[in-house]
Coordinates of N, CA and C in Angstrom, one line a residue:
M12 N 157.0 95.9 43.5 CA 158.2 95.2 43.7 C 158.7 95.5 45.1
L13 N 158.6 96.7 45.6 CA 159.1 97.1 46.9 C 158.3 96.3 48.0
D14 N 157.0 96.3 47.9 CA 156.2 95.5 48.8 C 156.5 94.1 48.8
K15 N 156.8 93.5 47.7 CA 157.1 92.1 47.6 C 158.4 91.8 48.3
N16 N 159.4 92.7 48.2 CA 160.7 92.6 48.9 C 160.6 92.7 50.4
I17 N 159.7 93.6 50.9 CA 159.5 93.8 52.3 C 159.0 92.5 53.0
K18 N 158.3 91.7 52.3 CA 157.8 90.5 52.9 C 158.9 89.5 53.3
N19 N 160.1 89.7 52.7 CA 161.2 88.9 53.1 C 161.6 89.0 54.6
Y20 N 161.2 90.1 55.2 CA 161.6 90.4 56.6 C 160.5 89.9 57.6
F21 N 159.4 89.4 57.1 CA 158.3 88.9 57.9 C 158.2 87.4 57.8
S22 N 157.9 86.8 58.9 CA 157.8 85.3 58.9 C 156.7 84.9 57.8
S23 N 157.0 83.8 57.1 CA 156.1 83.3 56.1 C 154.9 82.7 56.8
E24 N 154.9 82.5 58.1 CA 153.8 82.0 58.8 C 152.8 83.1 59.2
L25 N 153.1 84.3 59.0 CA 152.3 85.4 59.3 C 151.2 85.6 58.3
S26 N 149.9 85.5 58.7 CA 148.8 85.7 57.7 C 148.7 87.2 57.4
E27 N 147.9 87.4 56.3 CA 147.6 88.7 55.8 C 146.9 89.5 56.9
R28 N 145.9 88.9 57.6 CA 145.2 89.6 58.6 C 146.1 89.9 59.8
E29 N 147.0 89.0 60.2 CA 147.9 89.3 61.2 C 148.9 90.4 60.9
R30 N 149.3 90.5 59.7 CA 150.2 91.6 59.2 C 149.4 92.9 59.2
A31 N 148.2 92.9 58.8 CA 147.4 94.1 58.8 C 147.2 94.6 60.3
C32 N 147.0 93.7 61.2 CA 146.9 94.1 62.6 C 148.2 94.6 63.1
F33 N 149.3 94.0 62.8 CA 150.6 94.5 63.2 C 150.8 95.9 62.7
E34 N 150.5 96.1 61.4 CA 150.7 97.5 60.9 C 149.8 98.5 61.6
T35 N 148.6 98.1 61.9 CA 147.7 99.0 62.6 C 148.2 99.3 63.9
G36 N 148.7 98.4 64.7 CA 149.3 98.6 66.0 C 150.4 99.6 65.9
I37 N 151.2 99.6 64.9 CA 152.3 100.5 64.8 C 151.7 101.9 64.6
K38 N 150.7 102.1 63.8 CA 150.1 103.4 63.6 C 149.5 103.9 64.9
L39 N 148.7 103.1 65.6 CA 148.1 103.6 66.8 C 149.1 104.0 67.9
G40 N 150.2 103.2 68.0 CA 151.2 103.5 69.0 C 151.9 104.8 68.6
A41 N 152.2 105.0 67.3 CA 152.9 106.2 66.9 C 152.0 107.4 67.2
L42 N 150.7 107.3 66.8 CA 149.8 108.4 67.0 C 149.7 108.8 68.5
Y43 N 149.5 107.8 69.3 CA 149.4 108.1 70.7 C 150.6 108.7 71.3
H44 N 151.8 108.2 71.0 CA 153.0 108.7 71.6 C 153.5 110.0 71.0
I45 N 153.0 110.3 69.8 CA 153.3 111.7 69.3 C 152.5 112.7 70.1
L46 N 151.2 112.4 70.4 CA 150.3 113.3 71.0 C 150.6 113.4 72.5
A47 N 150.8 112.3 73.2 CA 150.9 112.3 74.7 C 152.0 113.2 75.1
G48 N 151.7 114.2 76.0 CA 152.6 115.1 76.5 C 152.8 116.4 75.7
M49 N 152.2 116.5 74.6 CA 152.3 117.7 73.7 C 151.6 118.8 74.4
P50 N 152.2 120.0 74.5 CA 151.5 121.2 75.0 C 150.3 121.6 74.2
I51 N 149.3 122.0 74.9 CA 148.0 122.4 74.2 C 147.3 123.4 75.1
S52 N 146.5 124.2 74.5 CA 145.6 125.1 75.2 C 144.2 124.9 74.8
S53 N 143.3 125.6 75.4 CA 141.9 125.4 75.0 C 141.5 126.2 73.8
N54 N 142.4 126.9 73.2 CA 142.1 127.6 72.0 C 141.8 126.7 70.8
Q55 N 140.6 126.9 70.3 CA 140.1 126.0 69.2 C 141.0 125.9 68.0
K56 N 141.6 127.0 67.6 CA 142.6 127.0 66.5 C 143.8 126.1 66.7
I57 N 144.3 126.1 68.0 CA 145.4 125.3 68.3 C 145.0 123.8 68.3
I58 N 143.8 123.5 68.9 CA 143.3 122.1 68.9 C 143.2 121.6 67.5
T59 N 142.5 122.4 66.7 CA 142.3 122.0 65.3 C 143.6 121.8 64.5
A60 N 144.5 122.7 64.7 CA 145.8 122.6 64.1 C 146.6 121.3 64.5
I61 N 146.5 121.0 65.7 CA 147.1 119.7 66.2 C 146.4 118.5 65.6
E62 N 145.1 118.5 65.7 CA 144.4 117.3 65.1 C 144.7 117.2 63.6
N63 N 144.7 118.2 62.8 CA 145.0 118.2 61.4 C 146.4 117.8 61.1
G64 N 147.3 118.3 61.9 CA 148.7 118.0 61.7 C 149.1 116.6 61.9
I65 N 148.6 116.0 63.0 CA 148.9 114.6 63.4 C 148.1 113.7 62.4
E66 N 146.9 114.0 62.0 CA 146.2 113.2 60.9 C 147.1 113.2 59.7
A67 N 147.6 114.3 59.3 CA 148.4 114.3 58.0 C 149.7 113.5 58.2
S68 N 150.3 113.6 59.4 CA 151.5 112.9 59.7 C 151.3 111.4 59.6
I69 N 150.3 110.9 60.3 CA 150.1 109.5 60.4 C 149.6 108.9 59.0
S70 N 148.9 109.8 58.2 CA 148.5 109.3 56.9 C 149.6 109.1 56.0
C71 N 150.8 109.6 56.3 CA 152.0 109.3 55.5 C 152.6 107.9 55.6
Q72 N 152.2 107.2 56.7 CA 152.7 105.9 56.9 C 152.1 104.9 56.0
P73 N 152.8 103.8 55.7 CA 152.4 102.8 54.8 C 151.0 102.2 55.1
Y74 N 150.2 102.0 54.1 CA 148.9 101.3 54.1 C 147.8 102.1 54.8
V75 N 148.0 103.3 55.3 CA 147.0 104.1 56.0 C 146.1 104.7 54.9
K76 N 144.8 104.5 55.1 CA 143.8 105.1 54.1 C 143.1 106.3 54.7
K77 N 143.0 106.3 56.1 CA 142.2 107.4 56.7 C 142.6 107.5 58.1
V78 N 142.7 108.8 58.6 CA 143.0 109.0 60.0 C 142.1 110.1 60.5
Q79 N 141.5 109.9 61.6 CA 140.6 111.0 62.2 C 141.0 111.1 63.7
I80 N 141.3 112.3 64.1 CA 141.6 112.6 65.5 C 140.7 113.7 66.0
R81 N 140.1 113.4 67.2 CA 139.3 114.4 67.8 C 139.7 114.5 69.3
L82 N 140.3 115.6 69.7 CA 140.7 115.8 71.1 C 139.5 116.3 71.8
D83 N 139.2 115.8 73.0 CA 138.0 116.1 73.8 C 138.3 117.5 74.4
K84 N 137.7 118.5 73.8 CA 137.9 119.9 74.2 C 137.4 120.2 75.6
E85 N 136.4 119.4 76.0 CA 135.9 119.7 77.4 C 136.9 119.3 78.5
K86 N 137.9 118.5 78.1 CA 138.8 118.1 79.1 C 140.2 118.8 79.0
I87 N 140.2 119.8 78.1 CA 141.5 120.5 77.9 C 141.4 121.9 78.6
E88 N 142.4 122.1 79.4 CA 142.4 123.4 80.1 C 143.6 124.2 79.6
G89 N 143.7 125.4 80.1 CA 144.8 126.3 79.7 C 144.3 127.4 78.8
N90 N 144.0 128.5 79.3 CA 143.5 129.6 78.4 C 144.5 130.7 78.1
K91 N 145.8 130.4 78.4 CA 146.9 131.3 78.1 C 146.7 132.7 78.8
N92 N 146.1 132.7 80.0 CA 146.0 133.9 80.7 C 147.3 134.4 81.3
T93 N 148.2 133.5 81.4 CA 149.6 133.8 81.8 C 150.5 133.1 80.9
P94 N 151.8 133.4 80.8 CA 152.7 132.7 79.9 C 152.9 131.2 80.3
F95 N 152.5 130.8 81.5 CA 152.6 129.4 81.9 C 151.3 128.7 81.9
D96 N 150.3 129.2 81.3 CA 148.9 128.7 81.3 C 148.7 127.8 80.1
Y97 N 149.0 126.5 80.2 CA 148.8 125.6 79.1 C 148.5 124.2 79.7
D98 N 148.0 123.3 78.9 CA 147.7 122.0 79.4 C 148.6 121.0 78.6
E99 N 148.6 119.8 78.9 CA 149.3 118.8 78.1 C 148.3 117.7 77.6
I100 N 148.5 117.2 76.5 CA 147.6 116.2 76.0 C 147.9 114.9 76.7
T101 N 146.8 114.2 77.2 CA 146.9 112.9 77.8 C 146.0 112.0 77.1
G102 N 146.0 110.7 77.5 CA 145.1 109.7 76.9 C 143.7 110.0 77.2
K103 N 143.4 110.8 78.2 CA 142.0 111.1 78.5 C 141.3 112.0 77.4
V104 N 142.1 112.7 76.6 CA 141.5 113.6 75.6 C 141.6 113.0 74.2
I105 N 142.3 111.9 74.0 CA 142.6 111.4 72.6 C 141.4 110.5 72.2
N106 N 140.8 110.8 71.1 CA 139.8 110.0 70.4 C 140.3 109.9 69.0
A107 N 140.7 108.7 68.5 CA 141.3 108.6 67.2 C 140.8 107.3 66.5
E108 N 140.8 107.4 65.2 CA 140.4 106.3 64.4 C 141.3 106.2 63.2
V109 N 141.8 105.0 62.9 CA 142.7 104.8 61.8 C 142.2 103.7 60.9
M110 N 142.1 103.9 59.6 CA 141.7 102.9 58.7 C 142.9 102.5 57.9
L111 N 143.2 101.3 57.8 CA 144.4 100.7 57.1 C 143.9 99.6 56.2
K112 N 144.6 99.6 55.0 CA 144.3 98.5 54.1 C 145.7 97.9 53.7
Y113 N 145.8 96.6 54.0 CA 146.9 95.8 53.7 C 146.5 94.7 52.8
E114 N 146.9 94.7 51.5 CA 146.5 93.7 50.5 C 144.9 93.7 50.5
T115 N 144.3 92.7 50.9 CA 142.8 92.6 50.8 C 142.2 92.7 52.2
T116 N 142.9 93.1 53.2 CA 142.4 93.2 54.5 C 142.3 94.7 54.9
E117 N 141.1 95.1 55.4 CA 140.9 96.4 55.9 C 140.7 96.4 57.4
V118 N 141.4 97.2 58.1 CA 141.3 97.3 59.6 C 140.9 98.7 60.0
I119 N 139.9 98.8 60.8 CA 139.6 100.1 61.5 C 139.8 99.9 62.9
A120 N 140.7 100.8 63.5 CA 141.1 100.7 64.9 C 141.0 102.0 65.5
K121 N 140.8 102.0 66.8 CA 140.6 103.2 67.6 C 141.4 103.4 68.8
I122 N 141.5 104.6 69.3 CA 142.0 104.9 70.6 C 140.9 105.7 71.3
Q123 N 140.5 105.2 72.4 CA 139.4 105.9 73.2 C 139.7 105.8 74.7
W124 N 139.4 106.9 75.4 CA 139.5 106.8 76.8 C 138.3 106.0 77.3
I125 N 138.5 104.9 78.0 CA 137.5 104.1 78.6 C 137.4 104.4 80.1
E126 N 136.3 105.0 80.4 CA 136.2 105.5 81.8 C 136.2 104.3 82.8
D127 N 135.6 103.2 82.4 CA 135.5 102.0 83.3 C 136.9 101.5 83.6
F128 N 137.8 101.6 82.7 CA 139.2 101.1 82.9 C 140.2 102.2 83.3
Q129 N 139.7 103.5 83.2 CA 140.6 104.6 83.4 C 141.9 104.5 82.6
Y130 N 141.6 104.2 81.3 CA 142.7 103.9 80.4 C 142.4 104.3 79.0
P131 N 143.4 104.8 78.2 CA 143.2 105.1 76.8 C 143.4 103.8 76.0
L132 N 142.3 103.1 75.7 CA 142.4 101.8 75.1 C 142.6 101.9 73.6
M133 N 143.5 101.1 73.1 CA 143.7 100.9 71.6 C 143.1 99.6 71.2
F134 N 142.2 99.6 70.2 CA 141.5 98.3 69.9 C 141.1 98.3 68.4
I135 N 140.9 97.1 67.9 CA 140.5 96.9 66.6 C 138.9 96.9 66.6
D136 N 138.4 97.9 65.9 CA 136.9 98.0 65.8 C 136.3 97.1 64.8
T137 N 136.9 97.0 63.6 CA 136.4 96.1 62.6 C 137.6 95.6 61.8
I138 N 137.5 94.4 61.3 CA 138.5 93.9 60.4 C 137.7 93.0 59.3
K139 N 138.0 93.3 58.1 CA 137.3 92.5 57.0 C 138.1 92.4 55.8
T140 N 137.7 91.4 55.0 CA 138.4 91.2 53.7 C 137.6 92.0 52.6
I141 N 138.3 92.8 51.8 CA 137.7 93.5 50.8 C 138.3 93.2 49.4
D142 N 137.6 93.5 48.4 CA 138.1 93.2 47.0 C 138.8 94.3 46.4

């Protein structure tokens, strides 16, 4: 009933695939902007805790079926040798994948640093109809 009522707020001209892509974009944007600028160090326990925490957070959003975040440890600095020794998460270290299912449409989308563009690209990897 709730999902049926929410459709009242979206154009009737919007296809199921378009809505699935819209929902996916929201999740990728949230994921990226939650992480960007977050303090981090090269400590593996801290990196893993951040990855797991953000995965759990994004998985709470509607239609999300799976979230995987891997921060590129090779690009993270900050060993906490001094009280001021930490790094910040940037698009260069974020590798993420989100799987979303909206009605019969499944979308897998990613965030990856693309060296050729010097940019953390958000893109749809696959989109398909499932039963």
